[in-house]
Amino acid sequence: MLSKGQGATMGTYDILLLAFDMDQRVDEAESLWNMILHVHTRSISKRLFSRMISLYDHHNIQNKITEVFSDMEELGVKPDQDTVRRVARAFQKLGQEEKQMLVLKRYQSKWKYVHFKGERVRVRIDVYNEDNARTNWNWSFWHRDMPESSPFRRDEIRHMSSLRATEPHSWPKTISNNEFYL
């Protein structure tokens, strides 16, 4: 692609890495990645880091995922949520649960957006819990904080409060200024 006169931009590198991933040419992707790292050290985007981490994740190369993530941290690039999950899973597969928890605690978002009754609502998630050392949902319920203009009826709230934490797909139970807490 570069030999055909295409400019060497970050978008071009992204497309090349995606093509190498689809063709299962990990060695060529790795050599391109090393060239990108050496030539454009301080200007590598979050998207390129995410692309390389997803490439290594697709081919189950966990130790390379951690190397790319350490380069990402060293350059001060904050990962997106998909990258955080991939890196945490790589640390888990490598047997480094303490590093997995550190990554989740440091980088995983405390908010998530879900669609409920046709509306997009913000949901607070409890990312890190030292008791069970994994991502945990906070299932507390405070109906007193529910505004009168809430899209929920009182009987729906009572039903939601009766749901148990063992039901992973149950709806949020705390409502405060259109923010829901899981």
PDB file of C-alpha atoms in Angstrom:
ATOM      1  CA  MET A   1       0.000   0.000   0.000  1.00  0.00           C
ATOM      2  CA  LEU A   2       2.797   2.399   0.874  1.00  0.00           C
ATOM      3  CA  SER A   3       4.732   1.383  -2.246  1.00  0.00           C
ATOM      4  CA  LYS A   4       1.733   2.304  -4.433  1.00  0.00           C
ATOM      5  CA  GLY A   5       2.067   5.988  -3.581  1.00  0.00           C
ATOM      6  CA  GLN A   6      -0.221   6.099  -0.552  1.00  0.00           C
ATOM      7  CA  GLY A   7       0.930   8.616   2.051  1.00  0.00           C
ATOM      8  CA  ALA A   8       2.381   7.351   5.324  1.00  0.00           C
ATOM      9  CA  THR A   9      -0.261   8.690   7.711  1.00  0.00           C
ATOM     10  CA  MET A  10      -1.621   7.261  10.933  1.00  0.00           C
ATOM     11  CA  GLY A  11      -4.819   6.310   9.094  1.00  0.00           C
ATOM     12  CA  THR A  12      -2.787   4.389   6.532  1.00  0.00           C
ATOM     13  CA  TYR A  13      -0.902   2.572   9.271  1.00  0.00           C
ATOM     14  CA  ASP A  14      -4.222   1.720  10.935  1.00  0.00           C
ATOM     15  CA  ILE A  15      -5.600   0.234   7.711  1.00  0.00           C
ATOM     16  CA  LEU A  16      -2.387  -1.729   7.147  1.00  0.00           C
ATOM     17  CA  LEU A  17      -2.483  -3.175  10.672  1.00  0.00           C
ATOM     18  CA  LEU A  18      -6.130  -4.148  10.169  1.00  0.00           C
ATOM     19  CA  ALA A  19      -5.282  -5.808   6.841  1.00  0.00           C
ATOM     20  CA  PHE A  20      -2.403  -7.729   8.419  1.00  0.00           C
ATOM     21  CA  ASP A  21      -4.747  -8.837  11.196  1.00  0.00           C
ATOM     22  CA  MET A  22      -7.355 -10.058   8.713  1.00  0.00           C
ATOM     23  CA  ASP A  23      -4.722 -11.902   6.664  1.00  0.00           C
ATOM     24  CA  GLN A  24      -3.194 -13.403   9.845  1.00  0.00           C
ATOM     25  CA  ARG A  25       0.208 -11.892   9.038  1.00  0.00           C
ATOM     26  CA  VAL A  26       1.266 -11.100  12.591  1.00  0.00           C
ATOM     27  CA  ASP A  27       4.999 -10.966  11.791  1.00  0.00           C
ATOM     28  CA  GLU A  28       4.537  -8.261   9.165  1.00  0.00           C
ATOM     29  CA  ALA A  29       2.220  -6.327  11.475  1.00  0.00           C
ATOM     30  CA  GLU A  30       4.836  -6.530  14.207  1.00  0.00           C
ATOM     31  CA  SER A  31       7.594  -5.235  11.923  1.00  0.00           C
ATOM     32  CA  LEU A  32       5.329  -2.353  10.819  1.00  0.00           C
ATOM     33  CA  TRP A  33       4.497  -1.629  14.468  1.00  0.00           C
ATOM     34  CA  ASN A  34       8.193  -1.504  15.401  1.00  0.00           C
ATOM     35  CA  MET A  35       8.816   0.906  12.519  1.00  0.00           C
ATOM     36  CA  ILE A  36       5.915   3.105  13.694  1.00  0.00           C
ATOM     37  CA  LEU A  37       7.281   3.070  17.254  1.00  0.00           C
ATOM     38  CA  HIS A  38      10.765   4.123  16.177  1.00  0.00           C
ATOM     39  CA  VAL A  39       9.751   6.767  13.636  1.00  0.00           C
ATOM     40  CA  HIS A  40       6.693   8.334  15.311  1.00  0.00           C
ATOM     41  CA  THR A  41       7.489   7.783  18.984  1.00  0.00           C
ATOM     42  CA  ARG A  42       5.599  10.709  20.517  1.00  0.00           C
ATOM     43  CA  SER A  43       2.721  10.978  18.047  1.00  0.00           C
ATOM     44  CA  ILE A  44       1.180   7.501  18.089  1.00  0.00           C
ATOM     45  CA  SER A  45      -2.573   7.684  18.569  1.00  0.00           C
ATOM     46  CA  LYS A  46      -4.732   5.722  20.970  1.00  0.00           C
ATOM     47  CA  ARG A  47      -6.355   4.083  17.965  1.00  0.00           C
ATOM     48  CA  LEU A  48      -3.087   2.544  16.733  1.00  0.00           C
ATOM     49  CA  PHE A  49      -2.281   1.187  20.188  1.00  0.00           C
ATOM     50  CA  SER A  50      -5.790  -0.277  20.403  1.00  0.00           C
ATOM     51  CA  ARG A  51      -5.450  -1.785  16.936  1.00  0.00           C
ATOM     52  CA  MET A  52      -2.173  -3.498  17.830  1.00  0.00           C
ATOM     53  CA  ILE A  53      -3.542  -4.793  21.140  1.00  0.00           C
ATOM     54  CA  SER A  54      -6.630  -6.166  19.387  1.00  0.00           C
ATOM     55  CA  LEU A  55      -4.397  -7.805  16.757  1.00  0.00           C
ATOM     56  CA  TYR A  56      -2.397  -9.592  19.439  1.00  0.00           C
ATOM     57  CA  ASP A  57      -5.624 -10.482  21.257  1.00  0.00           C
ATOM     58  CA  HIS A  58      -7.104 -12.041  18.101  1.00  0.00           C
ATOM     59  CA  HIS A  59      -4.021 -14.222  17.781  1.00  0.00           C
ATOM     60  CA  ASN A  60      -3.738 -15.026  21.538  1.00  0.00           C
ATOM     61  CA  ILE A  61      -0.320 -13.441  22.105  1.00  0.00           C
ATOM     62  CA  GLN A  62      -0.762 -12.154  25.659  1.00  0.00           C
ATOM     63  CA  ASN A  63       2.863 -11.244  26.389  1.00  0.00           C
ATOM     64  CA  LYS A  64       2.906  -8.890  23.385  1.00  0.00           C
ATOM     65  CA  ILE A  65      -0.327  -7.277  24.613  1.00  0.00           C
ATOM     66  CA  THR A  66       1.374  -6.392  27.879  1.00  0.00           C
ATOM     67  CA  GLU A  67       4.420  -5.024  26.009  1.00  0.00           C
ATOM     68  CA  VAL A  68       2.282  -2.747  23.835  1.00  0.00           C
ATOM     69  CA  PHE A  69       0.330  -1.656  26.911  1.00  0.00           C
ATOM     70  CA  SER A  70       3.536  -0.795  28.767  1.00  0.00           C
ATOM     71  CA  ASP A  71       4.629   1.319  25.769  1.00  0.00           C
ATOM     72  CA  MET A  72       1.215   2.953  25.857  1.00  0.00           C
ATOM     73  CA  GLU A  73       1.568   3.805  29.548  1.00  0.00           C
ATOM     74  CA  GLU A  74       5.130   5.021  29.044  1.00  0.00           C
ATOM     75  CA  LEU A  75       4.005   7.472  26.356  1.00  0.00           C
ATOM     76  CA  GLY A  76       1.079   8.653  28.491  1.00  0.00           C
ATOM     77  CA  VAL A  77      -1.700   7.462  26.181  1.00  0.00           C
ATOM     78  CA  LYS A  78      -4.892   6.618  28.093  1.00  0.00           C
ATOM     79  CA  PRO A  79      -6.527   3.396  26.810  1.00  0.00           C
ATOM     80  CA  ASP A  80     -10.168   3.102  25.816  1.00  0.00           C
ATOM     81  CA  GLN A  81     -12.502   0.680  27.616  1.00  0.00           C
ATOM     82  CA  ASP A  82     -12.175  -2.124  25.078  1.00  0.00           C
ATOM     83  CA  THR A  83      -8.393  -1.977  25.361  1.00  0.00           C
ATOM     84  CA  VAL A  84      -8.611  -1.996  29.163  1.00  0.00           C
ATOM     85  CA  ARG A  85     -10.696  -5.188  29.050  1.00  0.00           C
ATOM     86  CA  ARG A  86      -8.291  -6.842  26.600  1.00  0.00           C
ATOM     87  CA  VAL A  87      -5.232  -5.954  28.695  1.00  0.00           C
ATOM     88  CA  ALA A  88      -6.912  -7.110  31.922  1.00  0.00           C
ATOM     89  CA  ARG A  89      -7.844 -10.409  30.271  1.00  0.00           C
ATOM     90  CA  ALA A  90      -4.243 -10.813  29.039  1.00  0.00           C
ATOM     91  CA  PHE A  91      -2.897 -10.291  32.566  1.00  0.00           C
ATOM     92  CA  GLN A  92      -5.441 -12.811  33.851  1.00  0.00           C
ATOM     93  CA  LYS A  93      -4.374 -15.423  31.267  1.00  0.00           C
ATOM     94  CA  LEU A  94      -0.726 -14.820  32.186  1.00  0.00           C
ATOM     95  CA  GLY A  95      -1.576 -15.439  35.851  1.00  0.00           C
ATOM     96  CA  GLN A  96      -0.874 -11.881  36.991  1.00  0.00           C
ATOM     97  CA  GLU A  97      -4.125 -11.099  38.795  1.00  0.00           C
ATOM     98  CA  GLU A  98      -2.648  -8.246  40.844  1.00  0.00           C
ATOM     99  CA  LYS A  99      -1.649  -6.417  37.650  1.00  0.00           C
ATOM    100  CA  GLN A 100      -5.086  -7.167  36.225  1.00  0.00           C
ATOM    101  CA  MET A 101      -6.733  -5.514  39.235  1.00  0.00           C
ATOM    102  CA  LEU A 102      -4.352  -2.563  39.023  1.00  0.00           C
ATOM    103  CA  VAL A 103      -5.244  -1.991  35.359  1.00  0.00           C
ATOM    104  CA  LEU A 104      -8.977  -2.253  36.078  1.00  0.00           C
ATOM    105  CA  LYS A 105      -8.751   0.040  39.081  1.00  0.00           C
ATOM    106  CA  ARG A 106      -6.675   2.647  37.268  1.00  0.00           C
ATOM    107  CA  TYR A 107      -8.260   2.747  33.819  1.00  0.00           C
ATOM    108  CA  GLN A 108     -11.744   1.227  33.767  1.00  0.00           C
ATOM    109  CA  SER A 109     -14.517   3.783  33.597  1.00  0.00           C
ATOM    110  CA  LYS A 110     -16.805   4.234  36.570  1.00  0.00           C
ATOM    111  CA  TRP A 111     -19.765   4.987  34.287  1.00  0.00           C
ATOM    112  CA  LYS A 112     -21.510   2.989  31.616  1.00  0.00           C
ATOM    113  CA  TYR A 113     -24.364   3.918  29.312  1.00  0.00           C
ATOM    114  CA  VAL A 114     -27.366   1.623  28.809  1.00  0.00           C
ATOM    115  CA  HIS A 115     -30.640   2.043  26.970  1.00  0.00           C
ATOM    116  CA  PHE A 116     -33.770   1.735  29.078  1.00  0.00           C
ATOM    117  CA  LYS A 117     -37.279   2.466  27.807  1.00  0.00           C
ATOM    118  CA  GLY A 118     -35.893   4.167  24.733  1.00  0.00           C
ATOM    119  CA  GLU A 119     -33.638   6.507  26.688  1.00  0.00           C
ATOM    120  CA  ARG A 120     -29.890   6.478  27.099  1.00  0.00           C
ATOM    121  CA  VAL A 121     -29.080   6.511  30.809  1.00  0.00           C
ATOM    122  CA  ARG A 122     -25.797   6.761  32.653  1.00  0.00           C
ATOM    123  CA  VAL A 123     -25.055   3.834  34.970  1.00  0.00           C
ATOM    124  CA  ARG A 124     -22.441   3.884  37.704  1.00  0.00           C
ATOM    125  CA  ILE A 125     -20.470   0.670  38.111  1.00  0.00           C
ATOM    126  CA  ASP A 126     -18.209  -0.317  40.961  1.00  0.00           C
ATOM    127  CA  VAL A 127     -15.025  -1.250  39.104  1.00  0.00           C
ATOM    128  CA  TYR A 128     -12.849  -2.724  41.804  1.00  0.00           C
ATOM    129  CA  ASN A 129     -13.730  -4.677  44.903  1.00  0.00           C
ATOM    130  CA  GLU A 130     -10.953  -6.131  47.042  1.00  0.00           C
ATOM    131  CA  ASP A 131     -13.239  -8.759  48.625  1.00  0.00           C
ATOM    132  CA  ASN A 132     -13.689 -10.823  45.494  1.00  0.00           C
ATOM    133  CA  ALA A 133     -10.838  -9.262  43.445  1.00  0.00           C
ATOM    134  CA  ARG A 134     -12.767  -8.801  40.214  1.00  0.00           C
ATOM    135  CA  THR A 135     -15.129  -6.361  38.586  1.00  0.00           C
ATOM    136  CA  ASN A 136     -18.153  -6.060  40.839  1.00  0.00           C
ATOM    137  CA  TRP A 137     -21.534  -4.413  40.471  1.00  0.00           C
ATOM    138  CA  ASN A 138     -22.813  -2.311  43.344  1.00  0.00           C
ATOM    139  CA  TRP A 139     -26.431  -3.435  43.848  1.00  0.00           C
ATOM    140  CA  SER A 140     -27.516  -0.844  46.405  1.00  0.00           C
ATOM    141  CA  PHE A 141     -30.979   0.683  46.164  1.00  0.00           C
ATOM    142  CA  TRP A 142     -32.062   4.088  47.420  1.00  0.00           C
ATOM    143  CA  HIS A 143     -35.572   4.861  46.257  1.00  0.00           C
ATOM    144  CA  ARG A 144     -35.654   8.054  48.327  1.00  0.00           C
ATOM    145  CA  ASP A 145     -33.320   9.665  45.759  1.00  0.00           C
ATOM    146  CA  MET A 146     -35.724   9.003  42.910  1.00  0.00           C
ATOM    147  CA  PRO A 147     -36.899  12.273  41.370  1.00  0.00           C
ATOM    148  CA  GLU A 148     -40.604  12.702  40.697  1.00  0.00           C
ATOM    149  CA  SER A 149     -39.882  13.214  36.999  1.00  0.00           C
ATOM    150  CA  SER A 150     -38.293   9.768  36.798  1.00  0.00           C
ATOM    151  CA  PRO A 151     -39.386   7.502  33.917  1.00  0.00           C
ATOM    152  CA  PHE A 152     -40.024   4.723  36.470  1.00  0.00           C
ATOM    153  CA  ARG A 153     -43.223   4.044  38.361  1.00  0.00           C
ATOM    154  CA  ARG A 154     -43.090   3.160  42.052  1.00  0.00           C
ATOM    155  CA  ASP A 155     -44.188  -0.442  41.416  1.00  0.00           C
ATOM    156  CA  GLU A 156     -41.339  -0.867  38.897  1.00  0.00           C
ATOM    157  CA  ILE A 157     -38.928   0.407  41.516  1.00  0.00           C
ATOM    158  CA  ARG A 158     -40.290  -2.057  44.066  1.00  0.00           C
ATOM    159  CA  HIS A 159     -39.866  -4.865  41.534  1.00  0.00           C
ATOM    160  CA  MET A 160     -36.297  -3.780  40.752  1.00  0.00           C
ATOM    161  CA  SER A 161     -35.442  -3.672  44.440  1.00  0.00           C
ATOM    162  CA  SER A 162     -36.563  -7.280  44.806  1.00  0.00           C
ATOM    163  CA  LEU A 163     -34.097  -8.460  42.137  1.00  0.00           C
ATOM    164  CA  ARG A 164     -30.980 -10.151  43.420  1.00  0.00           C
ATOM    165  CA  ALA A 165     -27.339  -9.536  42.560  1.00  0.00           C
ATOM    166  CA  THR A 166     -27.219 -13.067  41.155  1.00  0.00           C
ATOM    167  CA  GLU A 167     -29.228 -11.810  38.184  1.00  0.00           C
ATOM    168  CA  PRO A 168     -26.483 -10.185  36.104  1.00  0.00           C
ATOM    169  CA  HIS A 169     -28.835  -8.601  33.565  1.00  0.00           C
ATOM    170  CA  SER A 170     -31.267  -6.988  35.981  1.00  0.00           C
ATOM    171  CA  TRP A 171     -31.792  -3.258  35.679  1.00  0.00           C
ATOM    172  CA  PRO A 172     -30.266  -0.519  37.837  1.00  0.00           C
ATOM    173  CA  LYS A 173     -31.721  -0.022  41.250  1.00  0.00           C
ATOM    174  CA  THR A 174     -30.698   3.482  42.279  1.00  0.00           C
ATOM    175  CA  ILE A 175     -31.988   6.566  40.588  1.00  0.00           C
ATOM    176  CA  SER A 176     -30.604  10.012  41.257  1.00  0.00           C
ATOM    177  CA  ASN A 177     -30.931  12.890  38.793  1.00  0.00           C
ATOM    178  CA  ASN A 178     -31.271  10.480  35.853  1.00  0.00           C
ATOM    179  CA  GLU A 179     -28.147   8.600  36.941  1.00  0.00           C
ATOM    180  CA  PHE A 180     -28.505   4.928  37.732  1.00  0.00           C
ATOM    181  CA  TYR A 181     -26.230   2.944  39.985  1.00  0.00           C
ATOM    182  CA  LEU A 182     -25.617  -0.751  39.479  1.00  0.00           C
TER     183      LEU A 182
END
